[in-house]
Tab-separated table of C-alpha atoms and ligand atoms in Angstrom:
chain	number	residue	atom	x	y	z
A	1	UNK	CA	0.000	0.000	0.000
A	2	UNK	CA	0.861	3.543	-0.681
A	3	UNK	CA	-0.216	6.808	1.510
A	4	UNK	CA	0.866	10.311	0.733
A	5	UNK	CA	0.882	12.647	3.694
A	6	UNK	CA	0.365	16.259	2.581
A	7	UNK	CA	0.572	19.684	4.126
A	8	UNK	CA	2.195	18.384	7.298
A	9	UNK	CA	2.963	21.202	9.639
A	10	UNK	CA	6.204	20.039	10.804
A	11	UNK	CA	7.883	17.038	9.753
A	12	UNK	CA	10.667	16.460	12.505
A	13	UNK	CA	13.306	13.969	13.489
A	14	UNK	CA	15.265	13.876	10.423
A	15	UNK	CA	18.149	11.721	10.495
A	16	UNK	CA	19.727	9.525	7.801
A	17	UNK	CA	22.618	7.952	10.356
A	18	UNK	CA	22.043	5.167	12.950
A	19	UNK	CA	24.230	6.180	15.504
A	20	UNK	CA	23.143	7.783	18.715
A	21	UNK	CA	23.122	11.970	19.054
A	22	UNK	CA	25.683	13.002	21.590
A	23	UNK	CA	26.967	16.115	22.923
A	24	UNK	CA	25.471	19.373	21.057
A	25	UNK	CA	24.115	17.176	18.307
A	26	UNK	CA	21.413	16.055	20.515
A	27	UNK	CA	20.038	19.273	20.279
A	28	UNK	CA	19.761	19.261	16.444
A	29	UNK	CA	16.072	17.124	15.171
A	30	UNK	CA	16.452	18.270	11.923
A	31	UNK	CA	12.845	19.082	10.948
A	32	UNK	CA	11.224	20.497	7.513
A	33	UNK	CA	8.282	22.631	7.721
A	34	UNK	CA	5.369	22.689	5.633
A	35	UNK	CA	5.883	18.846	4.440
A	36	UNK	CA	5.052	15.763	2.456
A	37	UNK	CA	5.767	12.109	3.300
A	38	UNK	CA	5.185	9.077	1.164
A	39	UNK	CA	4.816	5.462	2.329
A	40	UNK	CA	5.128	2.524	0.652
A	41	UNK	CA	4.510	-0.956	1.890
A	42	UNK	CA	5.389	0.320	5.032
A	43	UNK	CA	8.714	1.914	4.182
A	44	UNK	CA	9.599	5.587	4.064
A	45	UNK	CA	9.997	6.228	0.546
A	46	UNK	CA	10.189	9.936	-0.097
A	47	UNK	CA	9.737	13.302	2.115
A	48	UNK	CA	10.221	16.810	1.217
A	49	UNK	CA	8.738	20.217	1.236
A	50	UNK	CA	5.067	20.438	-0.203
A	51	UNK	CA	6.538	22.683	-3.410
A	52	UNK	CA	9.030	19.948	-4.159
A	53	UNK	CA	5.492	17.344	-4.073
A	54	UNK	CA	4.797	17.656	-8.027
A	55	UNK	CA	8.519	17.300	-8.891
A	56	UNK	CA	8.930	14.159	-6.540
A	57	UNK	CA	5.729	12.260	-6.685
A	58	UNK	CA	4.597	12.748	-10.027
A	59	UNK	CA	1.816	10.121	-9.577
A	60	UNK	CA	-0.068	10.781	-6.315
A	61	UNK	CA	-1.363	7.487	-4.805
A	62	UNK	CA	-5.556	7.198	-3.825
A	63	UNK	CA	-4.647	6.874	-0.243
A	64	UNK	CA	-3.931	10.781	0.552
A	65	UNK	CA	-4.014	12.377	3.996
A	66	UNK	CA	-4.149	16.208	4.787
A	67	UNK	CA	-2.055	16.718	8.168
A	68	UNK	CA	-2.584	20.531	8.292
A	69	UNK	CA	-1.376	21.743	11.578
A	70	UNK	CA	-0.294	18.612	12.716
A	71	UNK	CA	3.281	17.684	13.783
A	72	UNK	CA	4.612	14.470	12.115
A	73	UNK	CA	7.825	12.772	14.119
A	74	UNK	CA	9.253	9.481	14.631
A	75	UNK	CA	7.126	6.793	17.271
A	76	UNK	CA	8.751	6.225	20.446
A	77	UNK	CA	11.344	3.530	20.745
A	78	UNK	CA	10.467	2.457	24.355
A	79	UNK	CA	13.607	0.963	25.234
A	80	UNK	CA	13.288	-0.007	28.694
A	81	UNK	CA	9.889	-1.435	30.354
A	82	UNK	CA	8.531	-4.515	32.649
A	83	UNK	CA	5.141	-4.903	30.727
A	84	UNK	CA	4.716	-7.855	31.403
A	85	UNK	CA	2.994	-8.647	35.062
A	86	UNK	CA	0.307	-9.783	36.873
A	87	UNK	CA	-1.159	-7.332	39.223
A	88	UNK	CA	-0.360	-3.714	40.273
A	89	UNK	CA	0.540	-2.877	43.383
A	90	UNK	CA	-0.973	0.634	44.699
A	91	UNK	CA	-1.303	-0.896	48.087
A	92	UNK	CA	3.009	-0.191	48.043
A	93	UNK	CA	1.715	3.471	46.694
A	94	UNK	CA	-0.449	3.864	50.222
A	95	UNK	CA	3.053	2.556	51.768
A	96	UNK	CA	5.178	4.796	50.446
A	97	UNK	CA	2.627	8.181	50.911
A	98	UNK	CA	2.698	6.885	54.746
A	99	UNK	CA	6.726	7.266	54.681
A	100	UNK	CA	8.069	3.692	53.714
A	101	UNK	CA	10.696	3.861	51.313
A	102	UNK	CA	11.715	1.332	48.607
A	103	UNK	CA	14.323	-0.593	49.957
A	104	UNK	CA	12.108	-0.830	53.303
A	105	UNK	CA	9.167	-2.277	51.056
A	106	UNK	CA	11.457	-4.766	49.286
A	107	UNK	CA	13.140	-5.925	52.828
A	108	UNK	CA	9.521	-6.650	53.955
A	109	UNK	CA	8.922	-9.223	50.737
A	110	UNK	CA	7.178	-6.601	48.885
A	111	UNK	CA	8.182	-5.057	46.058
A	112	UNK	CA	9.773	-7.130	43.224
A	113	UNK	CA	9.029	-10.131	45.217
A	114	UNK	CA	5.374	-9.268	45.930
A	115	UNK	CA	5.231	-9.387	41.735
A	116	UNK	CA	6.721	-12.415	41.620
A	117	UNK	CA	4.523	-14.165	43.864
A	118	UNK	CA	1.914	-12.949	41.921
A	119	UNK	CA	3.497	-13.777	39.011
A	120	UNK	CA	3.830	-17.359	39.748
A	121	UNK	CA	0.090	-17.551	40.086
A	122	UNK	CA	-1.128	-16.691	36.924
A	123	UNK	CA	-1.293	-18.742	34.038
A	124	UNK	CA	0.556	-18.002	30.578
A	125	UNK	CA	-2.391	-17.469	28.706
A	126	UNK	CA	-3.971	-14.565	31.315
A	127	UNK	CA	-0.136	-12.629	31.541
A	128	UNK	CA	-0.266	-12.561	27.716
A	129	UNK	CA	-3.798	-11.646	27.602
A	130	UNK	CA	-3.030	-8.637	30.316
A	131	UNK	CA	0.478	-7.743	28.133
A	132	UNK	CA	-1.463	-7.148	25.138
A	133	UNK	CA	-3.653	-4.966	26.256
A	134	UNK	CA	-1.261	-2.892	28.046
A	135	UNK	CA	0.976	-2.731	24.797
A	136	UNK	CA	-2.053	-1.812	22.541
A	137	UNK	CA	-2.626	1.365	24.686
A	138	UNK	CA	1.184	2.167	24.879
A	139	UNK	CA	1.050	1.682	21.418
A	140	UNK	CA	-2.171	4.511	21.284
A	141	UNK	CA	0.464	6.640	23.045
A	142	UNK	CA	2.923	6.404	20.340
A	143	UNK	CA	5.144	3.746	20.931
A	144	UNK	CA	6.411	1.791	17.893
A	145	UNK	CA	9.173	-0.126	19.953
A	146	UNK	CA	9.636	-1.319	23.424
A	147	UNK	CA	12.269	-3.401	25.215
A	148	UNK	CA	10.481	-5.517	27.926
A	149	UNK	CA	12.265	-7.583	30.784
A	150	UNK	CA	11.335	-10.865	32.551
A	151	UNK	CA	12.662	-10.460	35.695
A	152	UNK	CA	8.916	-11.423	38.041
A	153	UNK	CA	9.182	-14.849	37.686
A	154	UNK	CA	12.565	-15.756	39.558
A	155	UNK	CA	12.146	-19.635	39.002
A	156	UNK	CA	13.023	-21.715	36.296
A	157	UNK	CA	9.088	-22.218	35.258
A	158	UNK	CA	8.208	-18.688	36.037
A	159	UNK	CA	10.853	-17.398	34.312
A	160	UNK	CA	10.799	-19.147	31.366
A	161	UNK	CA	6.979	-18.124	31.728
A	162	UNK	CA	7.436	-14.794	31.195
A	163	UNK	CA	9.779	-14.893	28.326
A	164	UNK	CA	7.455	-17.133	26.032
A	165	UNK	CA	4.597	-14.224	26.789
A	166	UNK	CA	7.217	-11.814	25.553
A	167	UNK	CA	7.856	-14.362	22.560
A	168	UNK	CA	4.075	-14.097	21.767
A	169	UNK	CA	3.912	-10.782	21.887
A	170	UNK	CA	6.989	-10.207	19.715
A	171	UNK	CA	4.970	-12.601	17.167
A	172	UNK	CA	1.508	-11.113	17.567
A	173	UNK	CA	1.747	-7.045	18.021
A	174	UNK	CA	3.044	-5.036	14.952
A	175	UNK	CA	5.122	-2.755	17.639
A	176	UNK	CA	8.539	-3.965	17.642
A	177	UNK	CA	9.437	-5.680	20.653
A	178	UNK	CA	12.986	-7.268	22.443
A	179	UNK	CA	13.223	-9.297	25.057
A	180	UNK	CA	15.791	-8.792	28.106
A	181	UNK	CA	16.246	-11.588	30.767
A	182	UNK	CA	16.118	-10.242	34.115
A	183	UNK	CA	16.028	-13.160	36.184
A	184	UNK	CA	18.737	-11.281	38.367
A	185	UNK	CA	16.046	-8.975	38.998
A	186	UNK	CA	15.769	-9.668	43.108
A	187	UNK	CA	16.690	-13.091	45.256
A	188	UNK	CA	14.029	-15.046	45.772
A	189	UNK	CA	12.550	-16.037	48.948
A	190	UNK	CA	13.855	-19.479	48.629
A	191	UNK	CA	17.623	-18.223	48.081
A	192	UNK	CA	17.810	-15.290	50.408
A	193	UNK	CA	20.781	-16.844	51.788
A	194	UNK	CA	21.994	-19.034	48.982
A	195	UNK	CA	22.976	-16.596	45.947
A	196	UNK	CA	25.547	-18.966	44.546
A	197	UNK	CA	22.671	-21.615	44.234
A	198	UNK	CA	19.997	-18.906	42.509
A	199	UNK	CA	22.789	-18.030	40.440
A	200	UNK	CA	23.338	-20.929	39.091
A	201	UNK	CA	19.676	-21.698	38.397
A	202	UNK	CA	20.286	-18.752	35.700
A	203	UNK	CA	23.472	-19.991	34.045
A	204	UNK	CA	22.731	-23.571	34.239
A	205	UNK	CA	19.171	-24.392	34.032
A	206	UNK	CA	17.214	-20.953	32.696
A	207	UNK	CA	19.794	-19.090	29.875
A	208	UNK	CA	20.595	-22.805	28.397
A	209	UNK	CA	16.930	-23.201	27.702
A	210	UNK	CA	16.632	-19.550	26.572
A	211	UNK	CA	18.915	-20.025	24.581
A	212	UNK	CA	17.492	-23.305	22.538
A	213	UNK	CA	14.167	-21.352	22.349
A	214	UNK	CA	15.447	-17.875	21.250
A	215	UNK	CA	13.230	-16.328	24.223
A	216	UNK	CA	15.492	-13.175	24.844
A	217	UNK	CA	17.940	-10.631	22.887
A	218	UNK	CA	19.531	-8.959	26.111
A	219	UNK	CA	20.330	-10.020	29.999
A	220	UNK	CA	20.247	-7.477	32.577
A	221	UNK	CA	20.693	-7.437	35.978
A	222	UNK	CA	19.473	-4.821	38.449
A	223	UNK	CA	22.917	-4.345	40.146
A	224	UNK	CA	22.464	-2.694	43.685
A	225	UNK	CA	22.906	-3.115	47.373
A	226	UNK	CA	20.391	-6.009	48.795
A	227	UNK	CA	19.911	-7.362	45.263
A	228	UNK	CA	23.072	-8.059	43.210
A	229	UNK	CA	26.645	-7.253	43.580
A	230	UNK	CA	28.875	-5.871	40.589
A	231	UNK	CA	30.453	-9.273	41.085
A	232	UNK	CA	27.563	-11.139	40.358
A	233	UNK	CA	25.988	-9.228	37.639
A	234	UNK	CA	30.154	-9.914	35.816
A	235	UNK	CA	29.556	-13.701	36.029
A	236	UNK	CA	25.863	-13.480	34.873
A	237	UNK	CA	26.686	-11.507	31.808
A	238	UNK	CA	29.954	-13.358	31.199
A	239	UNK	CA	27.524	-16.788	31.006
A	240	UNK	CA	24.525	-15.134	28.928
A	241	UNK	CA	27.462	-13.646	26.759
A	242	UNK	CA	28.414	-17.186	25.717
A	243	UNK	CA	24.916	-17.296	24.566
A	244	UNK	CA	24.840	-14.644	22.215
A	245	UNK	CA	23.144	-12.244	24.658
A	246	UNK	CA	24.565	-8.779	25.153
A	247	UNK	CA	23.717	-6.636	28.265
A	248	UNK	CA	21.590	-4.008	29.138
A	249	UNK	CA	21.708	-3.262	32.511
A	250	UNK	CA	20.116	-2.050	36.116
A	251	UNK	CA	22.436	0.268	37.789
A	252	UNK	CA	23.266	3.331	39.724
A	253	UNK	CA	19.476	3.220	40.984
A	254	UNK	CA	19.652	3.912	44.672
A	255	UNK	CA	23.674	4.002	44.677
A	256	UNK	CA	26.428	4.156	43.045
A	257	UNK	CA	28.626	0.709	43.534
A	258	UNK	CA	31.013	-0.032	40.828
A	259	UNK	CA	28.125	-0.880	37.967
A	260	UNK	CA	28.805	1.812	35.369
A	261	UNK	CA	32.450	0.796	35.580
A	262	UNK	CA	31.318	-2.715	34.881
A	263	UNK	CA	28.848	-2.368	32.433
A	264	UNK	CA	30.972	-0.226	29.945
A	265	UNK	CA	33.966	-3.284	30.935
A	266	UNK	CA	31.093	-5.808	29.950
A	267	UNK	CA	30.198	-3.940	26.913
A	268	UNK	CA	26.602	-3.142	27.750
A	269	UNK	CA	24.474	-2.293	24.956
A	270	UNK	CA	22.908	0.460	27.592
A	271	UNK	CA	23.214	1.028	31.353
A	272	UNK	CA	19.540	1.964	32.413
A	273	UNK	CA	18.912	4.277	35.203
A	274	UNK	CA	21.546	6.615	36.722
A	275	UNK	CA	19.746	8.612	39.106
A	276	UNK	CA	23.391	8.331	41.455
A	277	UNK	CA	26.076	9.028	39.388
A	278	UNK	CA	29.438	9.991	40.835
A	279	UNK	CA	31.375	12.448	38.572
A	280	UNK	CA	33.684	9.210	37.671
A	281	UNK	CA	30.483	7.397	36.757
A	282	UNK	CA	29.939	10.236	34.245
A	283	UNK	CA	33.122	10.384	32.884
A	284	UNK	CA	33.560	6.186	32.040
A	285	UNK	CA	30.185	6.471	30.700
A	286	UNK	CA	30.324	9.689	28.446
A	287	UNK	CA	33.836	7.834	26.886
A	288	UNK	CA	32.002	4.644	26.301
A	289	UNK	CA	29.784	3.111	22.864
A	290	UNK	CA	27.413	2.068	25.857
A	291	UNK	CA	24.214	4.156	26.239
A	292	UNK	CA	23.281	5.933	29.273
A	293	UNK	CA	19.515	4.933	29.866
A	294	UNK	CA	17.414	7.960	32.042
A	295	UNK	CA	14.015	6.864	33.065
A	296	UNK	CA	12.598	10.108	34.996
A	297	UNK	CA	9.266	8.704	36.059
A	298	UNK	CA	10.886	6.138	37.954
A	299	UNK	CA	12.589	9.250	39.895
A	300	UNK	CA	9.360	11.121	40.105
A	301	UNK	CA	7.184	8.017	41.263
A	302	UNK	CA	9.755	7.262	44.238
A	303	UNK	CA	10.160	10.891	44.404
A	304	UNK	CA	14.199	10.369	44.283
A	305	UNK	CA	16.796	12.749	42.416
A	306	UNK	CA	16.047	12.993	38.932
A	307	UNK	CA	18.893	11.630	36.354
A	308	UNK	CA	22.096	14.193	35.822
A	309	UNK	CA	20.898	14.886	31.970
A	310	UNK	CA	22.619	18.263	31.724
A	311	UNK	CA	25.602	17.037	33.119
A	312	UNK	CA	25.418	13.879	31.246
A	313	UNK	CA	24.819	15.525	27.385
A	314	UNK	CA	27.640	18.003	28.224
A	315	UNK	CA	30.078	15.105	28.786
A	316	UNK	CA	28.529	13.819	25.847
A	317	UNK	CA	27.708	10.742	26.713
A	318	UNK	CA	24.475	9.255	24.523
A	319	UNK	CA	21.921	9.349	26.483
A	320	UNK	CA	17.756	7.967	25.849
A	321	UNK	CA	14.691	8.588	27.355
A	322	UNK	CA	12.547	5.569	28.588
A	323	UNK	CA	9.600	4.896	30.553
A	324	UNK	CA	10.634	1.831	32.644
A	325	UNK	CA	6.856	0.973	33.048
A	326	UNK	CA	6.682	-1.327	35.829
A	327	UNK	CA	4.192	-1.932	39.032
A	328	UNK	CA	6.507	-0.941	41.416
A	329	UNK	CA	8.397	2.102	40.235
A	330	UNK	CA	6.784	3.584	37.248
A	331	UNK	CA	3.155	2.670	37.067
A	332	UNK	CA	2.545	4.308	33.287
A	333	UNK	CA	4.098	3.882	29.778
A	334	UNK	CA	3.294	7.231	28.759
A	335	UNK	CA	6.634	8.265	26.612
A	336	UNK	CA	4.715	11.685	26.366
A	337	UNK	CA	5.245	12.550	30.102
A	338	UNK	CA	8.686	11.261	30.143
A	339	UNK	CA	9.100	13.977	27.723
A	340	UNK	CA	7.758	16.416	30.360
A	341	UNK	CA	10.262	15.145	33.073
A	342	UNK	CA	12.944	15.136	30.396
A	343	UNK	CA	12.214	19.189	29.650
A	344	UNK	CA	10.918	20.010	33.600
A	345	UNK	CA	12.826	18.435	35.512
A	346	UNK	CA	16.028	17.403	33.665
A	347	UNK	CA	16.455	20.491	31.795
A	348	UNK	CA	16.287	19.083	28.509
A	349	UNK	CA	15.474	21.166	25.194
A	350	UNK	CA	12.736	19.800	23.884
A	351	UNK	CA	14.820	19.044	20.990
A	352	UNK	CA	16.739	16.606	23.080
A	353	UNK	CA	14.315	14.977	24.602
A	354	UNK	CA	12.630	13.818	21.541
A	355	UNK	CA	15.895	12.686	20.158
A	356	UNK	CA	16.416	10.380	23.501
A	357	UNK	CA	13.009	8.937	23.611
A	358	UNK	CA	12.993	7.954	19.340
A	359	UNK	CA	16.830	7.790	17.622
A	360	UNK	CA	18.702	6.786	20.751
A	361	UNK	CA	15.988	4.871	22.274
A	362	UNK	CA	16.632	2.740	19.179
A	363	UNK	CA	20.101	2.725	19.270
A	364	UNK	CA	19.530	1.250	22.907
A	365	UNK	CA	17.533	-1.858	21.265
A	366	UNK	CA	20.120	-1.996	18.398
A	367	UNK	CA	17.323	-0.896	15.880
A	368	UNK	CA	18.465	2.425	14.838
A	369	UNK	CA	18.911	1.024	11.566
A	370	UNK	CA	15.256	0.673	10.882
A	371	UNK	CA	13.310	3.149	13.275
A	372	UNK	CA	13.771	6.006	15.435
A	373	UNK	CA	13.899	8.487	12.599
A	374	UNK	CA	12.998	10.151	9.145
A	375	UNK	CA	14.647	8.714	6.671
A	376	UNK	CA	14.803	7.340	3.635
A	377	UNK	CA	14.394	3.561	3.779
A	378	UNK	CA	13.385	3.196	7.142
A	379	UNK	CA	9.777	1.731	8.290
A	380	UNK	CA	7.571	4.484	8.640
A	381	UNK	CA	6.524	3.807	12.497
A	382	UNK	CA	5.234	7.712	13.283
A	383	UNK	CA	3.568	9.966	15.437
A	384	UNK	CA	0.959	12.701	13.904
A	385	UNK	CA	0.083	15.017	16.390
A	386	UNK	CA	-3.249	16.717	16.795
A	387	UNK	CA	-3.166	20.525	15.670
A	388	UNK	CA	-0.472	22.194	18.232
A	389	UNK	CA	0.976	25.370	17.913
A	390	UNK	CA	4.395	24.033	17.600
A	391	UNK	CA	7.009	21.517	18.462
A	392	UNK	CA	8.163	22.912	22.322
A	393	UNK	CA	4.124	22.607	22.697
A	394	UNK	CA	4.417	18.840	23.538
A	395	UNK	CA	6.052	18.349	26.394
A	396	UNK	CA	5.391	21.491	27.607
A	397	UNK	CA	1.959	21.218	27.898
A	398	UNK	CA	2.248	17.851	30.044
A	399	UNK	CA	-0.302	15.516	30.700
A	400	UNK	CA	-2.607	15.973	28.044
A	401	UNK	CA	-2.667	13.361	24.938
A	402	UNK	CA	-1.519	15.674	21.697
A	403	UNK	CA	-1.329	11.869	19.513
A	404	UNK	CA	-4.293	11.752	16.760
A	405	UNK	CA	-3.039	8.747	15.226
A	406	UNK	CA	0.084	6.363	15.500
A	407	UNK	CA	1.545	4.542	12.046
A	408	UNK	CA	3.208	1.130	12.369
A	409	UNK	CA	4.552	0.082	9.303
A	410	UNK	CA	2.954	2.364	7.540
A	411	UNK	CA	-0.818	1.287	8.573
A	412	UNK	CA	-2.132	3.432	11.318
A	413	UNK	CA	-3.075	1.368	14.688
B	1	LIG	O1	13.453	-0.639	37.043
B	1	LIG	N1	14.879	-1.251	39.902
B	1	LIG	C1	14.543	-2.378	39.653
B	1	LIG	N2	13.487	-2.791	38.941
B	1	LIG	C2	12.371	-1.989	38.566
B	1	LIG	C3	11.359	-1.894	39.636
B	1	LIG	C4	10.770	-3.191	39.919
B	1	LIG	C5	9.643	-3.194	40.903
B	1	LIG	O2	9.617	-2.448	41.877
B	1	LIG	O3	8.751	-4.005	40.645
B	1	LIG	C6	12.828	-0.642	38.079
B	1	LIG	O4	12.569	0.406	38.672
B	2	LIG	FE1	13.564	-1.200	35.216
């Protein structure tokens, strides 16, 4: 099929490379105003200004659409979410408004453990059935791609469990998904004093089958005090790598213990997180291929210090945007407010922001060959904004939905 956008306000994000924006050039979404954009079979096949349209598309298909005062700009690349679970858990929210705080809800079994209790519960069939609908609506919120971690199980079954309704949903939803094995999300119950024994569950008896079945692209490993040492998350990675299975890690959370160090030694496709960075931390990261991961609404949900953006970007280290939707930290997929933090709270141009939560987003699920921009070639997975007065408009004004339609592959959902 072919569609023709015309008349398109602003057509923004584009970007003919695949490697991530870094330093000042995170600032720069090169954008054309006044537009057209033509799709076929779900690639992007030609863009331009609207007096170029005659010249370029001689033969305009029967599928046109009029985006007059609409905004036009690459879907979100999602790059780092738990959407897969089985029950949400605002009873930790009435915790935490009393004065509990994270680590004091984990070291009382709730928290990650809670999750996976829960978890362990519910059949295969009912977690996919919840996934998908949670994946549709982030999809209505315009996101074309999303990483999403196992990591509730934390048993061989339960695991394994969670990865096949990742599998499914890879197979079934036209958003673009990868799959990152998190089974050293949190000690289970059973191994609370026996981590040599839950570790080798994961290197002997889970990544060998994950491995047979294809169930995951990425391990990760949420590397902090009272979950799993910098020690443990190098043997982990060192036995998934032998696998094929790159990481993309969970670090520099709640402190700041030798992880980014690690990571960029391991050669971590991203290193997710980051709200305490030392200045070291900073530097090893900014001089590293490994991208630095900010997800602001976990910051704002556990009302912690946002992510060091500013000081990150000036480094230059290449940094994305992502939503890290989960029950316990960061109760929404909405890419759209993680904008807002980005620009609020972060200090982020809006420029920037957009650039972290589409290009580099992709580059942090090794797809920026194929999405997170405008360009020629790649699949035409896009946002079209309602009418807004202009680009700055989106995450400024926050918490309202500016999306009037999302395109995956070229066919909007
Ligand atoms: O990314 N920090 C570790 N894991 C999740 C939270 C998991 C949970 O609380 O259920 C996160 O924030
Ligand atoms: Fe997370």
């Amino acid at each position: 099929m072919t569609t023709l956008i015309t008349h398109i306000k602003l057509l923004a994000g584009i970007y003919a490379g695949h490697e991530p924006l870094r330093g000042k050039d995170l600032a720069s979404l090169a954008s054309i105003e006044d537009a057209f954009l033509l799709i076929e079979d779900g690639v992007i096949a030609a863009f331009g200004h609207m007096y170029e349209l005659e010249l370029m598309v001689p033969q305009q298909p029967a599928h046109v659409i009029d985006a007059s005062g609409r905004i036009i700009l690459p879907a979100w690349c999602d790059s780092h979410t738990h959407l897969v679970f089985a029950r949400s858990r605002e009873d930790e929210f009435i915790d935490k408004i009393r004065g509990m705080s994270y680590a004091e809800i984990a070291a009382k079994g709730g928290g990650i453990l809670n999750s996976a209790r829960r978890l362990q519960e519910t059949s295969e069939d009912e977690l996919f059935r919840l996934a998908w609908q949670r994946l549709q609506e982030a999809a209505a919120q315009g996101t074309g791609a999303i990483d999403i971690k196992s990591g509730y199980g934390l048993t061989v079954a339960s695991e394994l469990k969670m990865l096949r309704v990742i599998k499914k949903l890879k197979e079934k939803s036209p958003v673009t998904v990868k799959a990152s094995f998190l089974a050293a999300h949190a000690y289970p119950e059973a191994f609370r004093d026996d981590h040599e024994g839950y570790i080798r569950q994961i290197i002997d008896e889970m990544l060998p089958v994950i491995a047979a079945e294809q169930l995951a692209d990425y391990v990760d490993v949420f590397c902090e005090k009272g979950f799993f040492s910098v020690d443990e998350m190098e043997r982990i990675c060192r036995a998934a790598a032998a696998y094929g299975l790159k990481p993309k890690l969970h670090v520099n959370q709640l402190n700041s213990i030798g992880g980014i160090e690690a990571a960029v030694k391991l050669g971590a496709v991203s290193a997710d997180h980051l709200e305490t960075m030392t200045d070291d931390d900073i530097r090893i990261l900014s001089a590293s291929s490994t991208i630095g991961t900010l997800l602001p609404s976990a910051a704002f949900f556990l009302r912690m210090p946002y992510q060091p953006a500013r000081q990150l970007i000036d480094a230059g280290t290449a940094i994305a945007l992502a939503s890290d939707f989960n029950p316990g930290s960061s109760p929404s997929f909405n890419m759209n407010f993680v904008l807002s933090l980005g620009c609020i709270q972060m200090k982020m141009l809006p420029e920037e922001a957009i650039n972290a939560a589409t290009i580099n987003g992709a580059c942090a699920m090794e797809l920026s060959r194929e999405l997170g921009s405008i360009a020629l070639g790649k699949r035409a997975n896009l946002i079209m904004t309602r009418p807004v007065p202009s680009l700055a408009y989106l995450p400024y004004a926050f918490g309202s939905n500016h999306i009037e339609q999302v395109m995956i592959d070229g066919v909007f959902v």
